[in-house]
mmCIF file of C-alpha atoms and ligand atoms in Angstrom:
data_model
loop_
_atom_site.group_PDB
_atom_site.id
_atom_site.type_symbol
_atom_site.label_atom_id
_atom_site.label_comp_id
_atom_site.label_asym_id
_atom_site.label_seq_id
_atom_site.Cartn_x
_atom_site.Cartn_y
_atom_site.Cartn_z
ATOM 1 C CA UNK Q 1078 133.542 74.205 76.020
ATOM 2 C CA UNK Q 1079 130.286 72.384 76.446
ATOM 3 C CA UNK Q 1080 129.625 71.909 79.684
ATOM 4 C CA UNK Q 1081 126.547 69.527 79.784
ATOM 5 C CA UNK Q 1082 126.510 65.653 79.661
ATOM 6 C CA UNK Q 1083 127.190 65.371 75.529
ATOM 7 C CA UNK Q 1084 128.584 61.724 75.993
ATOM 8 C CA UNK Q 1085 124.811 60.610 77.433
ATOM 9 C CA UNK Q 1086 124.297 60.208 73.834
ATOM 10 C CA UNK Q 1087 126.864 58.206 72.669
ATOM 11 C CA UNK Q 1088 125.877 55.718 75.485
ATOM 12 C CA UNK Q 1089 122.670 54.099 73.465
ATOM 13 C CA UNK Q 1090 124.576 54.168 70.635
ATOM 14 C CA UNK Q 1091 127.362 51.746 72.117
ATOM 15 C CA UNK Q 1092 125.379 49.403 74.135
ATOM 16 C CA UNK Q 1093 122.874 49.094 70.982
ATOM 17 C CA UNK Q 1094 125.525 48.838 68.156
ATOM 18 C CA UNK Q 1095 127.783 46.075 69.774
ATOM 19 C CA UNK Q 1096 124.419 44.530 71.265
ATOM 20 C CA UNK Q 1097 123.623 43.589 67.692
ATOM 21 C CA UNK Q 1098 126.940 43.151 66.146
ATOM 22 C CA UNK Q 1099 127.486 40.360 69.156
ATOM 23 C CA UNK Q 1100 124.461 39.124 68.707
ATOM 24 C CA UNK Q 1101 124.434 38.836 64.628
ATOM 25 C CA UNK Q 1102 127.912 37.179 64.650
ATOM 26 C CA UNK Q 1103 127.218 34.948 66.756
ATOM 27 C CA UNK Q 1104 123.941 34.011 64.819
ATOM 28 C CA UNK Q 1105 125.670 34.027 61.944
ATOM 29 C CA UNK Q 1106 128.055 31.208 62.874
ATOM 30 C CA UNK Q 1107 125.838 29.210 64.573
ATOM 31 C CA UNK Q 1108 124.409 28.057 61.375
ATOM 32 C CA UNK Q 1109 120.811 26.434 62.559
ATOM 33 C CA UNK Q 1110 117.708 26.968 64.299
ATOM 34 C CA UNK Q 1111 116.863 29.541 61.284
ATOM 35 C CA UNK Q 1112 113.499 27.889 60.429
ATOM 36 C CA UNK Q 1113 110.358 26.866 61.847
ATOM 37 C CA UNK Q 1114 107.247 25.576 59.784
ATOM 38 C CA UNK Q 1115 106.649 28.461 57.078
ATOM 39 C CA UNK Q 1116 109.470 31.044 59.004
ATOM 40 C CA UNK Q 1117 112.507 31.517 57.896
ATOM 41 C CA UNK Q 1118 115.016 33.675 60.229
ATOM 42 C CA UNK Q 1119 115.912 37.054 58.047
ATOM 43 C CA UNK Q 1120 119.275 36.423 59.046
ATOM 44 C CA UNK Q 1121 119.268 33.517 56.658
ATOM 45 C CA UNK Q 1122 117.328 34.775 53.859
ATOM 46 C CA UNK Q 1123 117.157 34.010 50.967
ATOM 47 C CA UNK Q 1124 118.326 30.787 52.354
ATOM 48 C CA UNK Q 1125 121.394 29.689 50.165
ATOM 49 C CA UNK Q 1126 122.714 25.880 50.846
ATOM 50 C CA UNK Q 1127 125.329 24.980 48.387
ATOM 51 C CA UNK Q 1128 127.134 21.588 48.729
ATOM 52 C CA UNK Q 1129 130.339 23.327 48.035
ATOM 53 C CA UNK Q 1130 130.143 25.116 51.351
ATOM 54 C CA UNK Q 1131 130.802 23.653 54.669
ATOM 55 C CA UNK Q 1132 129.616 26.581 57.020
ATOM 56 C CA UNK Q 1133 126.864 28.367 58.029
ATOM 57 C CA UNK Q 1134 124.573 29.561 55.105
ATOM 58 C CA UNK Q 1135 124.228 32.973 56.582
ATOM 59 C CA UNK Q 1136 128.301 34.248 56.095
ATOM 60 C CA UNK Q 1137 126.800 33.970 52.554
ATOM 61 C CA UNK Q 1138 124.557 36.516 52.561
ATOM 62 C CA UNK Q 1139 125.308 38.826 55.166
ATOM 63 C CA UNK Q 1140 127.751 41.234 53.496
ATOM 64 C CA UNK Q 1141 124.621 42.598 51.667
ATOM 65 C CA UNK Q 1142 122.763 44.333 54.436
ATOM 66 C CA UNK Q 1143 125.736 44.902 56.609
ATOM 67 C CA UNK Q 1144 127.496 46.789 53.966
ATOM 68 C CA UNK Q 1145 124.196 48.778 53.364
ATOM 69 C CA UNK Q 1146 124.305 49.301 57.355
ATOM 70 C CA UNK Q 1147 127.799 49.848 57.775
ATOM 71 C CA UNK Q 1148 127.773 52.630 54.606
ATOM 72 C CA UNK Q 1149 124.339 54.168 55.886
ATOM 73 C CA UNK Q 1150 124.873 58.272 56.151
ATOM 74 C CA UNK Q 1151 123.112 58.019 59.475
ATOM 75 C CA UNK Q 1152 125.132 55.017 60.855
ATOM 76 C CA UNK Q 1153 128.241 56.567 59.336
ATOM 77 C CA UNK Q 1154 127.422 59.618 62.158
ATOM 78 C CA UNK Q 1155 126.556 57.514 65.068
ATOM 79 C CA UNK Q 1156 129.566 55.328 64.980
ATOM 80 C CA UNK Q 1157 132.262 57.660 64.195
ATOM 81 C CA UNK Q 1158 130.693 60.206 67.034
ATOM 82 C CA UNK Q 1159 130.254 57.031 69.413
ATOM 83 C CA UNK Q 1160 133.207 54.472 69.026
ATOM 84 C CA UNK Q 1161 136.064 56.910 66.957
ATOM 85 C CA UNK Q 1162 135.147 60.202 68.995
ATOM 86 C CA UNK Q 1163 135.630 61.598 65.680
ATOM 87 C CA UNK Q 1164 134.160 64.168 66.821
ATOM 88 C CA UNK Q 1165 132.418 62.657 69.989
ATOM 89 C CA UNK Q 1166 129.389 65.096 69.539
ATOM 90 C CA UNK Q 1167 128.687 68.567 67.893
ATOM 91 C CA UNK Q 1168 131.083 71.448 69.128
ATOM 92 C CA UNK Q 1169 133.134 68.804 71.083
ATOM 93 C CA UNK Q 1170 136.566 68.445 69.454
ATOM 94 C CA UNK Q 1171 138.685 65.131 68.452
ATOM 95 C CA UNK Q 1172 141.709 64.604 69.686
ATOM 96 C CA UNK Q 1173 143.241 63.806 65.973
ATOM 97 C CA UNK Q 1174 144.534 67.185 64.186
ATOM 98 C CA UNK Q 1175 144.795 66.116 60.403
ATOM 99 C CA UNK Q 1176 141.175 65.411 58.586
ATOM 100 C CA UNK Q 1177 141.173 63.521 55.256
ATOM 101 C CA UNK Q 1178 137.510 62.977 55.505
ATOM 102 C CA UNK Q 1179 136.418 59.776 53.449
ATOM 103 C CA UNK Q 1180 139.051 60.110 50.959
ATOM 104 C CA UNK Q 1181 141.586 57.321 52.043
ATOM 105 C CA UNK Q 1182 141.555 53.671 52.538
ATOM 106 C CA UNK Q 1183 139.539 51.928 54.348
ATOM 107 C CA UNK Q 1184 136.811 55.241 54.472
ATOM 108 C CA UNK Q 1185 136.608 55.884 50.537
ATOM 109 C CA UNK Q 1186 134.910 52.946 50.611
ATOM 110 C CA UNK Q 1187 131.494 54.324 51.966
ATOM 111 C CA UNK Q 1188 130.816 55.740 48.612
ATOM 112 C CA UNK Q 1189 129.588 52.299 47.466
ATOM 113 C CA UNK Q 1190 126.653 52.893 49.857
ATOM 114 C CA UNK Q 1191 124.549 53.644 46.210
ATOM 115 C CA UNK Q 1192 125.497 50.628 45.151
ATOM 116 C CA UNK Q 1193 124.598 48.636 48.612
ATOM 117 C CA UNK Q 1194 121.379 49.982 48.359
ATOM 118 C CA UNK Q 1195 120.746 48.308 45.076
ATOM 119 C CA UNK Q 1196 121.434 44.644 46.620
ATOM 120 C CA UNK Q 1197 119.026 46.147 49.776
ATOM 121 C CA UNK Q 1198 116.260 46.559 47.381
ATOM 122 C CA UNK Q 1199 117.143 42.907 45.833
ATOM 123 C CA UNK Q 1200 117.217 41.793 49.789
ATOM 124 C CA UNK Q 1201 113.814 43.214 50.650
ATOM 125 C CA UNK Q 1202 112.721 41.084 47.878
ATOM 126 C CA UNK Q 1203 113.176 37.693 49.364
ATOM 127 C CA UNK Q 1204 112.261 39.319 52.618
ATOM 128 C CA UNK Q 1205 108.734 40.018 51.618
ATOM 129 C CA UNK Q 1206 108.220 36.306 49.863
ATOM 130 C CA UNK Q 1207 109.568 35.169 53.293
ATOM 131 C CA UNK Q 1208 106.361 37.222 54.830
ATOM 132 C CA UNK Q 1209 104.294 36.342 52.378
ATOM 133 C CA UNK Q 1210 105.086 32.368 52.712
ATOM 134 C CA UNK Q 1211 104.823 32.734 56.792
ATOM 135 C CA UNK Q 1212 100.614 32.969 55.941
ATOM 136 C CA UNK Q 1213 100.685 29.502 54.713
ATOM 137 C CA UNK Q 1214 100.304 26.433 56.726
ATOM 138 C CA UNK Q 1215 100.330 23.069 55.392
ATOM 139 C CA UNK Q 1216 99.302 24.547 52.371
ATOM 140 C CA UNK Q 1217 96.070 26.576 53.653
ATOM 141 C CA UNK Q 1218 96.013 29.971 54.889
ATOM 142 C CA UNK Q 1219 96.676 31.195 58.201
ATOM 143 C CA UNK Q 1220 98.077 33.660 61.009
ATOM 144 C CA UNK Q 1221 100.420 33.450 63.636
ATOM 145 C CA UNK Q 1222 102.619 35.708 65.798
ATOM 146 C CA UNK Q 1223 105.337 34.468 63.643
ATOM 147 C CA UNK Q 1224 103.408 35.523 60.376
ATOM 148 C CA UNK Q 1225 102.874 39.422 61.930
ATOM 149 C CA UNK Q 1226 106.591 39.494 63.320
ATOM 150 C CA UNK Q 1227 108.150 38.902 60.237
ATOM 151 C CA UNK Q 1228 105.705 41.322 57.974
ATOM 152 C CA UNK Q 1229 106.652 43.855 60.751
ATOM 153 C CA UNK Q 1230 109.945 43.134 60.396
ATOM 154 C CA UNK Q 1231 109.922 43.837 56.456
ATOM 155 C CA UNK Q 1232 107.531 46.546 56.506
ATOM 156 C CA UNK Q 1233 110.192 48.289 58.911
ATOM 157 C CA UNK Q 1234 113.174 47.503 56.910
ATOM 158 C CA UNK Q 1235 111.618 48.244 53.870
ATOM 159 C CA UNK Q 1236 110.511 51.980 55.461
ATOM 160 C CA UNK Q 1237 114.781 52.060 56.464
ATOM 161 C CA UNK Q 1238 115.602 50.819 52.986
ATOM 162 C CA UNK Q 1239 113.603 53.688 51.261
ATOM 163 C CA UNK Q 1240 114.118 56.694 53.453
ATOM 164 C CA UNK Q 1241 117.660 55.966 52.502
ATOM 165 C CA UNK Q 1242 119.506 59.603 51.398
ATOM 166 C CA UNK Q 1243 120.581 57.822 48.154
ATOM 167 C CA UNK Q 1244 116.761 56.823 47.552
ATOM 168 C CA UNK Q 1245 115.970 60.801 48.394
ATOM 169 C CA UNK Q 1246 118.696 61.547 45.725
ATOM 170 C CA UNK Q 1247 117.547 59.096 43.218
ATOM 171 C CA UNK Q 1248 114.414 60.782 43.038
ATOM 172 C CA UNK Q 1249 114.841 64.447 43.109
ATOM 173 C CA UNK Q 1250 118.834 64.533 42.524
ATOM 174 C CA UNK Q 1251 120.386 66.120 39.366
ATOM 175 C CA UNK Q 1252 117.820 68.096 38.839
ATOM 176 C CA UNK Q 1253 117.633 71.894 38.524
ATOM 177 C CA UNK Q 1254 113.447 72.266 37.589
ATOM 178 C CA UNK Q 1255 111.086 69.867 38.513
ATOM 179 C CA UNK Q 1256 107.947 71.976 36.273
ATOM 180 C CA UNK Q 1257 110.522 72.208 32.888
ATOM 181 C CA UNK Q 1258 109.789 68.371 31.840
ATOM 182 C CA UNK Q 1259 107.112 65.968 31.599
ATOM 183 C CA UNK Q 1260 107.909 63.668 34.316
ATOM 184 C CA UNK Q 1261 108.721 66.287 36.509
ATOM 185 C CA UNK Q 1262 105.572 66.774 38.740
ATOM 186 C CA UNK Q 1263 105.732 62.751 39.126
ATOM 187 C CA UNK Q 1264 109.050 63.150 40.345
ATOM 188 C CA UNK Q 1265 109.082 66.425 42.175
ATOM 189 C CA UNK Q 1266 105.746 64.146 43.975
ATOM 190 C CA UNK Q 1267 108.012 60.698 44.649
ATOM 191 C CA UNK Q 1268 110.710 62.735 45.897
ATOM 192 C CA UNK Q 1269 108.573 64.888 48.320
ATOM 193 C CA UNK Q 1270 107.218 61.160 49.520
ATOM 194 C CA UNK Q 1271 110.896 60.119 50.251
ATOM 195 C CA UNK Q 1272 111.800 63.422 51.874
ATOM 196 C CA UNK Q 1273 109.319 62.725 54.614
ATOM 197 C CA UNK Q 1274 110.641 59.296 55.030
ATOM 198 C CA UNK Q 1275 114.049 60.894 55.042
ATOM 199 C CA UNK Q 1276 113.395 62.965 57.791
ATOM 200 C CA UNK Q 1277 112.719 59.591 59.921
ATOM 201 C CA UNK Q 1278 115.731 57.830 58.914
ATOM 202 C CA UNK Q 1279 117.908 57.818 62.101
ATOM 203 C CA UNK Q 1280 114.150 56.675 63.858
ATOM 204 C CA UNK Q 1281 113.856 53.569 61.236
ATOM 205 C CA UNK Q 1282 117.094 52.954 61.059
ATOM 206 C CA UNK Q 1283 117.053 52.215 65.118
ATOM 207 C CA UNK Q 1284 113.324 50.180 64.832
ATOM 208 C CA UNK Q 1285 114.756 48.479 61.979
ATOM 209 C CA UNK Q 1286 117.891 46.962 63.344
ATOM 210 C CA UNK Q 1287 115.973 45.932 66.719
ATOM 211 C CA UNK Q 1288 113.006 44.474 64.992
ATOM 212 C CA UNK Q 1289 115.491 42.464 62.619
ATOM 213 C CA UNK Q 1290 117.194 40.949 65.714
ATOM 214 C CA UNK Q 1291 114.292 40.043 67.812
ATOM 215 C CA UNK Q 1292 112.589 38.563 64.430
ATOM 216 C CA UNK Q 1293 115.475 36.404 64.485
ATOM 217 C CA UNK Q 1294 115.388 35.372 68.011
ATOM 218 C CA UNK Q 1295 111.748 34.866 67.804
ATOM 219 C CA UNK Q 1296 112.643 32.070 64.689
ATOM 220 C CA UNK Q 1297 115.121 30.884 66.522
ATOM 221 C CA UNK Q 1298 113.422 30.198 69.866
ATOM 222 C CA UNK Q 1299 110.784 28.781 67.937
ATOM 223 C CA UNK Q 1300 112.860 26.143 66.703
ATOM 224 C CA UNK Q 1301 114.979 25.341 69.524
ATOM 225 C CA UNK Q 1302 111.688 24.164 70.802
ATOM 226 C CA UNK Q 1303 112.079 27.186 73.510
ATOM 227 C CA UNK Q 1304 109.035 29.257 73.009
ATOM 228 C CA UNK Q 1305 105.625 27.705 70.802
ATOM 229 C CA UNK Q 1306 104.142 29.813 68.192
ATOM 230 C CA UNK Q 1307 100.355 31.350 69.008
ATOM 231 C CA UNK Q 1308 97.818 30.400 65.802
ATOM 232 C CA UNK Q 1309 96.007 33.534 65.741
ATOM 233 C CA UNK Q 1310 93.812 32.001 62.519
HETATM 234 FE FE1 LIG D 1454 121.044 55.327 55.677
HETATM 235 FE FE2 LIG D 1454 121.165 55.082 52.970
HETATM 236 S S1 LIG D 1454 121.575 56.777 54.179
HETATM 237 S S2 LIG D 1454 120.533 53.642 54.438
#
């Protein structure tokens, strides 16, 4: 019964969504140009070059964040609404008549998003040596656009990462009084923090995913000897 132009939304969504995936897969396979001086492309970090394996090192390590993506609540939304019209936006209906929810095969497996979020954190990890290390030239301190793209880049994800709903229920979940224990000021306080960063999630979750590409293409156009890197200090 809606009358006004509901499916403007989905339109973002689509072009944005298959922009990436396109763009990651192909990245993925490609299997070089994923390092330049102290960079290293987040697409292939933490860098992982066994001699067992003959393909690209970043099919090793990309199941972690896109299962954390894939699982996100927020994503979860976007891409049933925008490429399974399940529903195809608030008070527009689905064509489908029978709803199991997330209870059957291949959808019961978004409940491991908890558990994705744990190898997120582990991610962020490397992420932040890998900003850390881009401030170091030939041994000696220094800046370039390279060094502030990829601390961007992590800074961002690492907002995403902890305005997650299973960070927001980590905190404050299970729990019926915040004043009737010890800790529970502390965590009544951490989970008010997380709440506000919850309320951005769909925002970080967008800046996120754009700044991780574009960090990516930066490395990579760095190294293809495309683009040279400005030495800020
Ligand atoms: Fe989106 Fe957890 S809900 S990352």
């Amino acid at each position: 019964m809606r009358r006004d132009a509901w499916w403007l939304e989905l339109l973002p969504i689509v072009v944005v969504l298959l922009g990436f995936s396109v763009y990651a897969t192909w990245r993925a396979f490609e299997g070089t140009y994923y390092e330049f001086g102290p960079y290293l492309s987040p697409f292939y970090s933490p860098l992982l070059k066994p001699t067992w394996w003959p393909f690209s090192p970043a099919i090793l390590i990309l199941g972690g964040p896109l299962g954390f993506r894939a699982t996100c609540y927020y994503y979860r939304k976007a891409y049933y609404r925008a490429f399974f019209l399940d529903p195809p936006a608030c008070a527009v209906s689905e064509s489908r008549k029978s709803y199991r929810g997330e209870t059957a095969f291949p959808f019961v497996l978004q409940n491991f998003h908890r558990f994705f979020l744990y190898l997120a954190v582990l991610f962020l990890g490397f992420l932040w040596y890998d900003a850390i290390r881009s401030f170091r030239f030939d041994g000696h301190f220094g800046v370039g656009v390279g060094s502030l793209v990829l601390t961007v880049n992590v800074l961002l994800l690492s907002l995403y990462t902890f305005s997650c709903h299973s960070v927001r229920h980590l905190a404050g979940g299970s729990v019926d009084c915040f004043s009737c224990s010890a800790s529970g000021r502390a965590r009544h306080g951490i989970w008010r923090a997380v709440t506000s960063l919850t309320e951005r999630h769909m925002l970080l979750a967008w800046l996120s995913l754009v700044a991780v590409g574009l960090t990516d293409l930066y490395v990579r156009e760095l190294a293809c000897g495309a683009i040279r890197d400005l030495r800020l200090f």
